[in-house]
């Protein structure tokens, strides 16, 4: 049933964005997956975090862009405080989705807002609409494809872990430094068309640990390759029929069906499939949608830019991690120079 829920969510989200002609329509296709991939039953806390993350982030970015865009120094300070807020939230288990969504959307919006041809208001409204439609989509998915109730309930009374202050500080510092480095790179470089690469930086950063980030990096590259190949097959298969909305949605639904079956399995295959879904959905919704150019170049450019971004981000995380463990130490923690 989980496979059907995920498949229904992403395909319905895509169909809605195509019906209303929303730009950045991939959000409506991916938000239901983010909400439902780790939950077998309806949990409102995830919806609250998603909505709060998007609304608060877009308002904050609009404020920062409106008041500090003309002053690089004040802009840097404001962005630093903004990223710190999101990294603190992301390092806490109870607000991790809020922090992740805020960091992901905020880093992209702050970069794109520096270009004169970018409409921040339109971007924000699209995000709000995508988040709003995610709620009825997920409710409908859980209603149509309910998860069977387990025979016995698991004991969650001793599920809390000890609060690790030093570990949280290290994770927050790691996330903040990498997010700021990415902000400077995308600000000083002409990377307004590298949205996927910037998103990949945040996805790799999400575990906020060296081991977790390096493992995510390998999975993300492999998943991106699978998703890009699937998108290329759809492009070649449709060929001159890519302007047919029905055939386009059917082709996407078939590819999404295979990937959603992996998403429902959890562990490594789930992470691999999520990266593949983003690699499949974003270039198709930005380039191949009826009435626009084909997605072949977008697919190849996406994979190459993501590959480079993931490698450079992994190197930066490795360097920053080894710096932080020597600066922020546990009591009686020592390091040898051998």
CSV table of C-alpha atoms in Angstrom, one decimal:
chain,number,residue,atom,x,y,z
A,1,UNK,CA,0.0,0.0,0.0
A,2,UNK,CA,2.9,2.4,0.7
A,3,UNK,CA,4.0,2.1,-2.9
A,4,UNK,CA,0.6,3.1,-4.1
A,5,UNK,CA,0.4,6.0,-1.7
A,6,UNK,CA,3.7,7.4,-2.9
A,7,UNK,CA,2.9,6.8,-6.5
A,8,UNK,CA,-0.6,8.4,-6.2
A,9,UNK,CA,0.9,11.4,-4.4
A,10,UNK,CA,3.6,12.3,-6.9
A,11,UNK,CA,1.5,11.7,-10.0
A,12,UNK,CA,-1.4,13.6,-8.7
A,13,UNK,CA,0.8,16.5,-7.7
A,14,UNK,CA,2.3,16.6,-11.1
A,15,UNK,CA,-1.1,16.5,-12.8
A,16,UNK,CA,-2.3,19.5,-10.6
A,17,UNK,CA,0.7,21.6,-11.5
A,18,UNK,CA,0.3,20.9,-15.2
A,19,UNK,CA,-3.4,21.7,-15.0
A,20,UNK,CA,-2.9,25.1,-13.4
A,21,UNK,CA,0.4,25.8,-15.2
A,22,UNK,CA,2.4,26.4,-12.0
A,23,UNK,CA,6.2,27.2,-12.4
A,24,UNK,CA,8.5,25.1,-10.2
A,25,UNK,CA,5.8,22.4,-10.4
A,26,UNK,CA,8.2,19.7,-9.2
A,27,UNK,CA,7.6,20.8,-5.6
A,28,UNK,CA,4.0,19.7,-5.7
A,29,UNK,CA,5.2,16.3,-7.0
A,30,UNK,CA,7.9,15.9,-4.4
A,31,UNK,CA,6.3,17.3,-1.3
A,32,UNK,CA,3.9,14.3,-0.9
A,33,UNK,CA,6.9,11.9,-1.1
A,34,UNK,CA,8.7,13.9,1.6
A,35,UNK,CA,5.7,13.7,3.9
A,36,UNK,CA,4.7,10.0,3.3
A,37,UNK,CA,8.0,8.2,2.7
A,38,UNK,CA,8.7,7.7,6.4
A,39,UNK,CA,5.1,7.5,7.7
A,40,UNK,CA,2.7,4.6,7.4
A,41,UNK,CA,-0.1,6.6,8.9
A,42,UNK,CA,-1.3,10.2,9.0
A,43,UNK,CA,0.9,12.4,11.1
A,44,UNK,CA,-0.1,16.1,11.3
A,45,UNK,CA,3.3,17.1,12.8
A,46,UNK,CA,5.0,16.6,9.4
A,47,UNK,CA,2.4,18.8,7.7
A,48,UNK,CA,2.8,21.5,10.2
A,49,UNK,CA,6.6,21.5,9.8
A,50,UNK,CA,6.3,21.6,6.0
A,51,UNK,CA,3.8,24.5,6.0
A,52,UNK,CA,5.6,26.4,8.7
A,53,UNK,CA,9.0,25.9,7.1
A,54,UNK,CA,7.8,27.1,3.7
A,55,UNK,CA,5.7,30.1,4.9
A,56,UNK,CA,8.3,31.3,7.4
A,57,UNK,CA,11.2,30.8,5.0
A,58,UNK,CA,9.6,32.7,2.1
A,59,UNK,CA,8.6,35.6,4.4
A,60,UNK,CA,12.1,35.7,5.9
A,61,UNK,CA,13.8,35.6,2.4
A,62,UNK,CA,11.5,38.4,1.2
A,63,UNK,CA,12.4,40.5,4.2
A,64,UNK,CA,16.1,39.8,3.8
A,65,UNK,CA,16.1,40.5,0.1
A,66,UNK,CA,13.9,43.6,0.4
A,67,UNK,CA,15.9,45.3,3.2
A,68,UNK,CA,19.5,44.1,2.8
A,69,UNK,CA,20.0,43.4,-0.9
A,70,UNK,CA,21.8,46.7,-1.4
A,71,UNK,CA,24.3,46.2,1.4
A,72,UNK,CA,26.5,43.1,1.0
A,73,UNK,CA,27.7,43.2,4.6
A,74,UNK,CA,24.3,43.4,6.2
A,75,UNK,CA,23.0,40.8,3.7
A,76,UNK,CA,25.7,38.4,4.8
A,77,UNK,CA,24.9,38.9,8.5
A,78,UNK,CA,21.2,38.4,7.9
A,79,UNK,CA,21.8,35.3,5.8
A,80,UNK,CA,24.1,33.9,8.4
A,81,UNK,CA,21.5,34.3,11.1
A,82,UNK,CA,18.8,32.8,8.8
A,83,UNK,CA,21.0,29.7,8.1
A,84,UNK,CA,21.9,29.4,11.8
A,85,UNK,CA,18.2,29.3,12.7
A,86,UNK,CA,17.5,26.5,10.1
A,87,UNK,CA,20.6,24.5,11.1
A,88,UNK,CA,19.6,24.6,14.8
A,89,UNK,CA,16.2,23.3,13.9
A,90,UNK,CA,17.5,20.6,11.5
A,91,UNK,CA,19.9,19.3,14.2
A,92,UNK,CA,16.9,18.7,16.5
A,93,UNK,CA,14.9,15.5,15.7
A,94,UNK,CA,11.5,17.1,16.5
A,95,UNK,CA,12.0,20.0,14.1
A,96,UNK,CA,14.4,18.4,11.5
A,97,UNK,CA,11.9,18.6,8.6
A,98,UNK,CA,11.1,22.3,9.4
A,99,UNK,CA,14.9,23.0,9.3
A,100,UNK,CA,15.6,21.0,6.2
A,101,UNK,CA,12.7,22.5,4.2
A,102,UNK,CA,13.7,26.0,5.4
A,103,UNK,CA,17.4,25.5,4.5
A,104,UNK,CA,16.6,23.9,1.1
A,105,UNK,CA,14.0,26.5,0.0
A,106,UNK,CA,15.8,29.4,1.6
A,107,UNK,CA,19.2,28.7,0.1
A,108,UNK,CA,17.7,28.4,-3.4
A,109,UNK,CA,15.5,31.5,-3.0
A,110,UNK,CA,18.3,33.6,-1.6
A,111,UNK,CA,20.5,32.7,-4.6
A,112,UNK,CA,17.8,33.3,-7.2
A,113,UNK,CA,16.6,36.5,-5.6
A,114,UNK,CA,19.9,38.2,-6.4
A,115,UNK,CA,19.0,38.0,-10.1
A,116,UNK,CA,16.8,40.7,-11.6
A,117,UNK,CA,14.8,38.3,-13.7
A,118,UNK,CA,13.7,36.2,-10.8
A,119,UNK,CA,10.2,36.8,-9.4
A,120,UNK,CA,10.4,36.0,-5.7
A,121,UNK,CA,6.7,36.7,-5.1
A,122,UNK,CA,5.7,34.2,-7.8
A,123,UNK,CA,8.1,31.7,-6.4
A,124,UNK,CA,6.7,32.0,-2.9
A,125,UNK,CA,3.1,31.7,-4.0
A,126,UNK,CA,3.9,28.6,-6.0
A,127,UNK,CA,5.5,27.1,-2.9
A,128,UNK,CA,2.5,27.9,-0.8
A,129,UNK,CA,0.1,26.4,-3.3
A,130,UNK,CA,2.3,23.3,-3.6
A,131,UNK,CA,2.3,22.9,0.2
A,132,UNK,CA,-1.4,23.5,0.5
A,133,UNK,CA,-2.4,20.9,-2.2
A,134,UNK,CA,0.0,18.4,-0.5
A,135,UNK,CA,-2.3,18.1,2.5
A,136,UNK,CA,-5.4,16.9,0.6
A,137,UNK,CA,-3.3,14.7,-1.7
A,138,UNK,CA,-1.7,12.9,1.3
A,139,UNK,CA,-5.1,12.6,3.1
A,140,UNK,CA,-6.6,11.1,0.0
A,141,UNK,CA,-3.6,8.8,-0.5
A,142,UNK,CA,-3.9,7.5,3.1
A,143,UNK,CA,-7.7,7.0,2.6
A,144,UNK,CA,-7.5,5.2,-0.7
A,145,UNK,CA,-4.5,3.0,0.3
A,146,UNK,CA,-4.6,2.6,4.0
A,147,UNK,CA,-1.8,0.7,5.9
A,148,UNK,CA,-3.0,-2.4,7.7
A,149,UNK,CA,-3.0,-1.9,11.5
A,150,UNK,CA,-0.2,-3.9,13.1
A,151,UNK,CA,-1.2,-6.9,15.3
A,152,UNK,CA,0.8,-5.6,18.2
A,153,UNK,CA,1.9,-2.1,19.2
A,154,UNK,CA,5.5,-1.4,19.6
A,155,UNK,CA,6.7,0.0,22.9
A,156,UNK,CA,7.9,3.6,22.5
A,157,UNK,CA,8.1,4.6,26.1
A,158,UNK,CA,11.9,4.3,26.2
A,159,UNK,CA,12.5,5.7,22.8
A,160,UNK,CA,14.2,8.9,23.9
A,161,UNK,CA,17.9,9.4,23.7
A,162,UNK,CA,20.3,11.4,25.8
A,163,UNK,CA,20.7,15.0,24.7
A,164,UNK,CA,24.2,15.4,23.3
A,165,UNK,CA,25.1,19.1,23.6
A,166,UNK,CA,28.5,18.8,22.0
A,167,UNK,CA,27.2,16.7,19.2
A,168,UNK,CA,24.4,19.1,18.5
A,169,UNK,CA,26.8,22.1,18.5
A,170,UNK,CA,29.1,20.2,16.0
A,171,UNK,CA,26.3,19.3,13.7
A,172,UNK,CA,24.9,22.8,13.8
A,173,UNK,CA,28.3,24.4,13.1
A,174,UNK,CA,28.9,21.9,10.3
A,175,UNK,CA,25.6,22.7,8.6
A,176,UNK,CA,26.0,26.4,9.1
A,177,UNK,CA,29.5,26.6,7.6
A,178,UNK,CA,28.7,24.5,4.6
A,179,UNK,CA,25.5,26.4,3.9
A,180,UNK,CA,27.3,29.7,4.1
A,181,UNK,CA,30.1,28.4,1.8
A,182,UNK,CA,27.5,27.3,-0.7
A,183,UNK,CA,25.8,30.7,-0.5
A,184,UNK,CA,29.0,32.5,-1.3
A,185,UNK,CA,29.9,30.2,-4.1
A,186,UNK,CA,26.5,30.5,-5.8
A,187,UNK,CA,26.4,34.3,-5.1
A,188,UNK,CA,29.8,35.0,-6.7
A,189,UNK,CA,29.4,32.5,-9.5
A,190,UNK,CA,26.8,32.8,-12.3
A,191,UNK,CA,24.9,29.7,-11.3
A,192,UNK,CA,21.3,30.9,-11.6
A,193,UNK,CA,20.5,27.8,-13.7
A,194,UNK,CA,22.1,25.4,-11.2
A,195,UNK,CA,19.1,24.9,-8.9
A,196,UNK,CA,19.6,21.2,-8.8
A,197,UNK,CA,23.2,21.5,-7.8
A,198,UNK,CA,22.4,23.9,-5.0
A,199,UNK,CA,19.6,21.6,-3.7
A,200,UNK,CA,22.1,18.7,-3.8
A,201,UNK,CA,24.4,20.5,-1.4
A,202,UNK,CA,21.6,20.7,1.2
A,203,UNK,CA,20.5,17.1,0.6
A,204,UNK,CA,24.1,15.9,1.2
A,205,UNK,CA,24.3,18.1,4.3
A,206,UNK,CA,21.0,16.8,5.8
A,207,UNK,CA,22.5,14.1,8.0
A,208,UNK,CA,24.8,16.8,9.5
A,209,UNK,CA,27.5,14.2,10.2
A,210,UNK,CA,30.6,13.2,8.2
A,211,UNK,CA,29.7,9.5,7.9
A,212,UNK,CA,26.1,10.2,7.1
A,213,UNK,CA,26.9,12.9,4.5
A,214,UNK,CA,29.5,10.8,2.7
A,215,UNK,CA,27.1,7.9,2.5
A,216,UNK,CA,24.3,10.2,1.3
A,217,UNK,CA,26.7,11.6,-1.4
A,218,UNK,CA,27.3,8.2,-2.9
A,219,UNK,CA,23.6,7.3,-2.9
A,220,UNK,CA,22.7,10.7,-4.3
A,221,UNK,CA,25.0,10.4,-7.3
A,222,UNK,CA,23.8,6.8,-8.0
A,223,UNK,CA,20.1,7.9,-7.6
A,224,UNK,CA,20.6,10.9,-9.8
A,225,UNK,CA,22.1,8.8,-12.6
A,226,UNK,CA,19.1,6.4,-12.4
A,227,UNK,CA,16.6,9.3,-12.5
A,228,UNK,CA,18.4,11.0,-15.3
A,229,UNK,CA,18.4,7.8,-17.4
A,230,UNK,CA,14.7,7.3,-16.7
A,231,UNK,CA,14.1,10.9,-17.8
A,232,UNK,CA,16.1,10.4,-21.0
A,233,UNK,CA,14.1,7.3,-21.8
A,234,UNK,CA,10.9,9.2,-21.4
A,235,UNK,CA,12.3,12.0,-23.7
A,236,UNK,CA,13.4,9.5,-26.4
A,237,UNK,CA,10.2,7.4,-26.0
A,238,UNK,CA,7.8,10.4,-26.4
A,239,UNK,CA,10.0,12.1,-29.0
A,240,UNK,CA,7.6,14.3,-31.1
A,241,UNK,CA,4.6,13.3,-28.8
A,242,UNK,CA,6.1,15.1,-25.8
A,243,UNK,CA,3.5,17.9,-26.3
A,244,UNK,CA,0.7,15.4,-25.5
A,245,UNK,CA,-0.2,16.0,-21.8
A,246,UNK,CA,-1.8,12.6,-21.4
A,247,UNK,CA,1.1,10.6,-22.8
A,248,UNK,CA,3.5,12.8,-20.8
A,249,UNK,CA,1.7,12.0,-17.5
A,250,UNK,CA,1.4,8.3,-18.4
A,251,UNK,CA,5.1,8.1,-19.1
A,252,UNK,CA,6.0,9.8,-15.8
A,253,UNK,CA,3.5,7.6,-13.9
A,254,UNK,CA,5.2,4.4,-15.3
A,255,UNK,CA,8.7,5.6,-14.3
A,256,UNK,CA,7.5,6.8,-10.9
A,257,UNK,CA,5.8,3.5,-10.3
A,258,UNK,CA,9.1,1.6,-10.4
A,259,UNK,CA,10.9,4.2,-8.2
A,260,UNK,CA,8.1,4.4,-5.7
A,261,UNK,CA,8.3,0.6,-5.2
A,262,UNK,CA,11.9,1.2,-4.1
A,263,UNK,CA,10.9,4.2,-1.9
A,264,UNK,CA,8.5,2.0,0.0
A,265,UNK,CA,11.3,-0.4,1.0
A,266,UNK,CA,13.2,2.0,3.3
A,267,UNK,CA,16.9,2.1,4.0
A,268,UNK,CA,19.3,2.5,1.1
A,269,UNK,CA,16.9,1.8,-1.7
A,270,UNK,CA,14.5,4.4,-0.4
A,271,UNK,CA,17.3,7.1,-0.4
A,272,UNK,CA,18.4,5.9,-3.8
A,273,UNK,CA,14.8,6.2,-5.2
A,274,UNK,CA,14.3,9.6,-3.7
A,275,UNK,CA,17.3,11.0,-5.4
A,276,UNK,CA,16.2,9.3,-8.6
A,277,UNK,CA,12.7,10.8,-8.2
A,278,UNK,CA,14.1,14.3,-7.9
A,279,UNK,CA,16.4,13.7,-10.9
A,280,UNK,CA,13.4,12.5,-12.9
A,281,UNK,CA,10.9,15.1,-11.9
A,282,UNK,CA,12.8,18.4,-11.9
A,283,UNK,CA,14.1,18.4,-15.5
A,284,UNK,CA,10.9,17.0,-16.9
A,285,UNK,CA,8.7,19.6,-15.1
A,286,UNK,CA,11.1,22.4,-16.0
A,287,UNK,CA,12.0,21.5,-19.6
A,288,UNK,CA,10.0,18.7,-21.1
A,289,UNK,CA,6.5,19.8,-20.1
A,290,UNK,CA,4.3,20.4,-23.1
A,291,UNK,CA,5.0,23.6,-25.0
A,292,UNK,CA,8.6,23.8,-23.9
A,293,UNK,CA,12.0,22.7,-25.2
A,294,UNK,CA,13.2,19.1,-24.9
A,295,UNK,CA,14.9,17.9,-21.7
A,296,UNK,CA,18.0,16.2,-23.1
A,297,UNK,CA,20.4,19.0,-22.4
A,298,UNK,CA,18.7,19.7,-19.0
A,299,UNK,CA,19.2,16.1,-18.0
A,300,UNK,CA,22.9,15.9,-19.0
A,301,UNK,CA,23.6,19.3,-17.4
A,302,UNK,CA,21.7,18.3,-14.2
A,303,UNK,CA,23.8,15.1,-13.7
A,304,UNK,CA,27.2,16.8,-14.4
A,305,UNK,CA,26.4,19.8,-12.2
A,306,UNK,CA,25.1,17.6,-9.4
A,307,UNK,CA,28.2,15.3,-9.7
A,308,UNK,CA,30.6,18.2,-9.3
A,309,UNK,CA,28.5,19.8,-6.5
A,310,UNK,CA,28.4,16.5,-4.5
A,311,UNK,CA,32.1,15.9,-4.8
A,312,UNK,CA,33.1,19.4,-3.8
A,313,UNK,CA,30.5,19.4,-0.9
A,314,UNK,CA,31.8,16.1,0.4
A,315,UNK,CA,35.4,17.4,0.4
A,316,UNK,CA,34.3,20.6,2.2
A,317,UNK,CA,32.3,18.5,4.8
A,318,UNK,CA,35.4,16.3,5.4
A,319,UNK,CA,37.6,19.4,6.0
A,320,UNK,CA,35.1,21.2,8.2
A,321,UNK,CA,34.3,18.1,10.2
A,322,UNK,CA,38.0,17.5,11.1
A,323,UNK,CA,38.4,21.1,12.0
A,324,UNK,CA,35.3,21.1,14.2
A,325,UNK,CA,36.2,18.0,16.2
A,326,UNK,CA,39.5,19.7,17.2
A,327,UNK,CA,37.9,23.0,18.1
A,328,UNK,CA,34.7,21.7,19.7
A,329,UNK,CA,35.7,18.9,22.0
A,330,UNK,CA,34.0,16.6,24.5
A,331,UNK,CA,35.5,16.7,28.1
A,332,UNK,CA,38.8,14.8,28.2
A,333,UNK,CA,38.8,14.3,24.4
A,334,UNK,CA,42.2,14.3,22.8
A,335,UNK,CA,43.5,13.7,19.3
A,336,UNK,CA,46.8,12.3,18.3
A,337,UNK,CA,48.8,13.7,15.5
A,338,UNK,CA,49.9,10.4,14.1
